[in-house]
Tab-separated table of C-alpha atoms in Angstrom:
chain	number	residue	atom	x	y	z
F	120	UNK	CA	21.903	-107.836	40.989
F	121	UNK	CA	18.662	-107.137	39.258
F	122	UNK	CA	15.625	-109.099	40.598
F	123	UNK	CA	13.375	-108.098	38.067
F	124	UNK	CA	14.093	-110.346	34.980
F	125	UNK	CA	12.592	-111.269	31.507
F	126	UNK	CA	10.371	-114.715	32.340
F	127	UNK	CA	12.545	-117.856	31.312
F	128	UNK	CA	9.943	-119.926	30.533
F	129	UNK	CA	8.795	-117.636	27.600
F	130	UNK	CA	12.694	-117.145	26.317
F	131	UNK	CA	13.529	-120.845	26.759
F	132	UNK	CA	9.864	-121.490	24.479
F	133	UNK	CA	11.024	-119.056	21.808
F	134	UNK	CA	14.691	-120.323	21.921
F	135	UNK	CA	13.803	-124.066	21.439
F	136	UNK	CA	10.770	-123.161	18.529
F	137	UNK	CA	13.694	-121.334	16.860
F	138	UNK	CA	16.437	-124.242	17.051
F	139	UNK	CA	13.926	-126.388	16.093
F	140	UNK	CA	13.006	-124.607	13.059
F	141	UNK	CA	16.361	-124.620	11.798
F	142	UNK	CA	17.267	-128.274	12.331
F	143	UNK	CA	14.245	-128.903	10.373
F	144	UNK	CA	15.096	-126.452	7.381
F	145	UNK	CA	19.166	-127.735	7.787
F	146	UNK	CA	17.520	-131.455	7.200
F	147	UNK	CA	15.225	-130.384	4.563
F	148	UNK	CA	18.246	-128.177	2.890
F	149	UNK	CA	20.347	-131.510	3.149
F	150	UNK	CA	17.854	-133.773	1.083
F	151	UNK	CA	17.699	-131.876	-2.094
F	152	UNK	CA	21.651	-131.994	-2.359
F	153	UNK	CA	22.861	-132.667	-5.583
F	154	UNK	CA	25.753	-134.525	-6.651
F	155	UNK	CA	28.475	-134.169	-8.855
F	156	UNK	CA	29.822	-136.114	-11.754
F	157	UNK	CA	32.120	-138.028	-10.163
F	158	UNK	CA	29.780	-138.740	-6.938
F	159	UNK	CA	27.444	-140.219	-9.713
F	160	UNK	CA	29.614	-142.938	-11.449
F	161	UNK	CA	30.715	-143.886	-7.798
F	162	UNK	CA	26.942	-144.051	-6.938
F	163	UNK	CA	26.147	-146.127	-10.106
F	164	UNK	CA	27.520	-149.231	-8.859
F	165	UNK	CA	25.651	-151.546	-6.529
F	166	UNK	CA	27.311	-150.804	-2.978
F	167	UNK	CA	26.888	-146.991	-4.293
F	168	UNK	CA	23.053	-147.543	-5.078
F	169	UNK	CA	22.978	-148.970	-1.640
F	170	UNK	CA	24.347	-146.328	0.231
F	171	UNK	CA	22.719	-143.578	-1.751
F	172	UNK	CA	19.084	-145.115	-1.022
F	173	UNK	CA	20.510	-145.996	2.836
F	174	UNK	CA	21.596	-142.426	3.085
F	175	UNK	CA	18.579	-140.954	1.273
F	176	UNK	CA	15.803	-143.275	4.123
F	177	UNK	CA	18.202	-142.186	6.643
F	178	UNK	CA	17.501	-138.652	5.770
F	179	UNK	CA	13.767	-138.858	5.375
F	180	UNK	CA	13.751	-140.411	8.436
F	181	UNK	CA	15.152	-137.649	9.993
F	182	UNK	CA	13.365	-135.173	8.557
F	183	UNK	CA	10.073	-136.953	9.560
F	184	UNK	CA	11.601	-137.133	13.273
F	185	UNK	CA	12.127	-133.167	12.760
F	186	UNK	CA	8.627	-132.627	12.173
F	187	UNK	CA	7.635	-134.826	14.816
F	188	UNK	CA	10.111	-132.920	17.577
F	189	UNK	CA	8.698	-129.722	15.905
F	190	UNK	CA	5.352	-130.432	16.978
F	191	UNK	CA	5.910	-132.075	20.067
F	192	UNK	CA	7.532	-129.071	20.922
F	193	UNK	CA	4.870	-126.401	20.203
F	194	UNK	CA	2.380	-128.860	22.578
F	195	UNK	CA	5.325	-128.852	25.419
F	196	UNK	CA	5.281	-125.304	25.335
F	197	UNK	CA	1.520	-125.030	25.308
F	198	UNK	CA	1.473	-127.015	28.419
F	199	UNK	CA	4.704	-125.588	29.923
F	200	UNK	CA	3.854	-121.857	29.263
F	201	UNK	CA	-0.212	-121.784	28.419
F	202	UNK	CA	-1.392	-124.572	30.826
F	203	UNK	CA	1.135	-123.878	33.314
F	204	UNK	CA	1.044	-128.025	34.151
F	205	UNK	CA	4.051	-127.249	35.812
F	206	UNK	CA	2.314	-125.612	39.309
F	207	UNK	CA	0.258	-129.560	39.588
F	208	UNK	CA	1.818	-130.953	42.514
F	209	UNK	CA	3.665	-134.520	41.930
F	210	UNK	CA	3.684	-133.811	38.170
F	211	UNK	CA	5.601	-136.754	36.700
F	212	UNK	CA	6.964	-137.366	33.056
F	213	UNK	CA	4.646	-140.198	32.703
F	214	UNK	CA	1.880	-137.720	32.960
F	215	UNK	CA	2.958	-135.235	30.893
F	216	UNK	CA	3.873	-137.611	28.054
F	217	UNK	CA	0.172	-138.758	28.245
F	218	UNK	CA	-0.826	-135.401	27.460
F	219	UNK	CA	1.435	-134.829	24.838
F	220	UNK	CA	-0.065	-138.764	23.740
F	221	UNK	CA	4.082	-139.839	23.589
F	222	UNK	CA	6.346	-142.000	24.888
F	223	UNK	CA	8.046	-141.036	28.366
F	224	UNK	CA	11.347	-141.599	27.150
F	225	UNK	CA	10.892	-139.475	24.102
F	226	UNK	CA	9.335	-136.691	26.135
F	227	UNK	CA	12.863	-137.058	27.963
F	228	UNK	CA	15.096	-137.453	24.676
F	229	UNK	CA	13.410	-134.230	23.194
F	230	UNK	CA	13.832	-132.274	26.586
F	231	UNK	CA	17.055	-133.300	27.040
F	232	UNK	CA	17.925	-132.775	23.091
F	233	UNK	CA	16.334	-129.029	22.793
F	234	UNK	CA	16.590	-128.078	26.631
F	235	UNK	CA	19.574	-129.686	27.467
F	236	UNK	CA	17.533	-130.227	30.504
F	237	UNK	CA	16.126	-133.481	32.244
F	238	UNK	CA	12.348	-132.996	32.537
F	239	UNK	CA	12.511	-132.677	36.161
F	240	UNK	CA	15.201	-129.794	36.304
F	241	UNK	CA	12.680	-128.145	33.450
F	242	UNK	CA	9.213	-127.783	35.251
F	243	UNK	CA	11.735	-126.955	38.647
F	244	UNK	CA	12.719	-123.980	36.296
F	245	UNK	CA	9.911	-122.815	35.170
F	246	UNK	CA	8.160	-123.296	39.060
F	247	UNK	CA	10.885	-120.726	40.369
F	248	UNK	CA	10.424	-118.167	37.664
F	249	UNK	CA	6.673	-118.679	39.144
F	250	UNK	CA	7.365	-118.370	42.426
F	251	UNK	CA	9.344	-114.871	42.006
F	252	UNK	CA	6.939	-113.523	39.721
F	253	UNK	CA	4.450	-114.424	42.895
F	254	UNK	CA	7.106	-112.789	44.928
F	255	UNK	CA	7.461	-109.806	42.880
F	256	UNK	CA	3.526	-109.634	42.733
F	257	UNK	CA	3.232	-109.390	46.671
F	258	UNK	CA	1.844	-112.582	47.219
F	259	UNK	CA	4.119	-113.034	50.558
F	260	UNK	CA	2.676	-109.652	51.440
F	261	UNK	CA	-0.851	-112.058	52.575
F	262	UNK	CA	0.595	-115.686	52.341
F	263	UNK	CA	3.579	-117.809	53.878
F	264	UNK	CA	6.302	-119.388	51.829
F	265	UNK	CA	5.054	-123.076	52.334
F	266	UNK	CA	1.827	-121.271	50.750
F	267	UNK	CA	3.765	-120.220	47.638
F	268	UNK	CA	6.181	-123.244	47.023
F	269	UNK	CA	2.924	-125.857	47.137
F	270	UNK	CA	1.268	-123.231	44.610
F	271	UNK	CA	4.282	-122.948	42.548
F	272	UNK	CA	3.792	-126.900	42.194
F	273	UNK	CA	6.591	-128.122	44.702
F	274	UNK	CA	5.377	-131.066	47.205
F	275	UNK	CA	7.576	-129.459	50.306
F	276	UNK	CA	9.314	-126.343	51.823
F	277	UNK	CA	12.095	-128.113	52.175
F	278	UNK	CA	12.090	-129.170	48.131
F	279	UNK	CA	10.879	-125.563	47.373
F	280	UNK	CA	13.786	-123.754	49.124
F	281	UNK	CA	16.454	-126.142	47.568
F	282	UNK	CA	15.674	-125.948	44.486
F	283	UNK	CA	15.325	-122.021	44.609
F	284	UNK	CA	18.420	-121.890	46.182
F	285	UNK	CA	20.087	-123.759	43.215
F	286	UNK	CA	18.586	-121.710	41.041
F	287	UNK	CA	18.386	-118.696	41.852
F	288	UNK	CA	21.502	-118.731	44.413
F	289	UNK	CA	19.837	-117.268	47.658
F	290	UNK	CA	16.339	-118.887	49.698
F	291	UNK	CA	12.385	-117.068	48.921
F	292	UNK	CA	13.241	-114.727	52.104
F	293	UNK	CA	16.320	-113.388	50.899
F	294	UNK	CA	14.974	-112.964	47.675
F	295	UNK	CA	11.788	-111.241	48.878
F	296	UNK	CA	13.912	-108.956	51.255
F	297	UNK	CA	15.952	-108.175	48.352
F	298	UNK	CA	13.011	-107.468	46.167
F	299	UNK	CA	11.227	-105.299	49.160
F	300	UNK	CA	14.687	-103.343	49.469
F	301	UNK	CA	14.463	-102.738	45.609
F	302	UNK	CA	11.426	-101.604	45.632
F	303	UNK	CA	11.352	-99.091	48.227
């Protein structure tokens, strides 16, 4: 098993800008459809009329929604990846919905939509590939591992190894031992 690996947090940004990008061009592709004869005369009568302009809000209203996710999404991976918000203690999705100046539950539709993860299972994420590029940095070399999960933005040891565990399938010490084994 190779310790060393590319940093998530950076993949999972480019990943979502690029799905994002083509949802948006897909929606934009969609509203300059045109129809054939046939769809025409069936459009020209009044139920027609009023599912071509139901159809047509439907799709701006998408489209707008697009833009909207587009955006949000470059300022959730400014915070996630520039900012690093992820390593403040007690972060919750209140908070970082007030920085993105959005709703909580649409900072957890959008995660949920482009991550397919819940906002709390995100920053987790992206506080583990912390913590082992800490590890792989030598910071256990001078500092304990309580010292390293409260900087990589978990409230307890007991949260910290858990959630490492989950993710990365061993605790910190087995993965520094296996790193220090790697290494040498």
């Amino acid at each position: 098993m190779e310790l060393i690996t590319a940093p998530y947090f950076l993949i999972s940004g480019i990943v979502a800008f690029a799905l994002t990008s083509l949802i948006y061009f897909f929606l934009t592709e969609r509203e300059n459809t045109t129809y054939s004869e046939p769809e025409l005369i069936q459009l020209e009568s009044n139920e027609g009329v009023d599912k071509f302009e139901k159809t047509t809000k439907q799709k701006s209203d998408d489209v707008l929604e697009q833009f909207d996710e587009l955006e949000l999404t470059q300022k959730i991976y400014q915070l996630l990846v520039i900012e690093e918000i992820y390593l403040q203690p007690g972060l919750t999705v209140g908070e970082f919905a007030k920085k993105l100046g959005v709703q909580a539950r649409i900072v957890t539709q959008i995660l949920d939509n482009l991550y397919g993860h819940s906002f709390k299972e995100l920053t987790n994420m992206y506080r583990i590939e912390y913590a082992k590029e800490r590890i792989e940095e030598g910071f256990l070399d001078s500092y304990t591992l309580e010292a390293l999960g409260q900087e990589a933005g978990f409230s307890s040891r007991t949260t910290f190894f858990n959630v490492f565990k989950k993710e990365i399938g061993i605790c910190p010490s087995e993965y520094w031992k296996k790193y220090l084994a790697q290494a040498a």
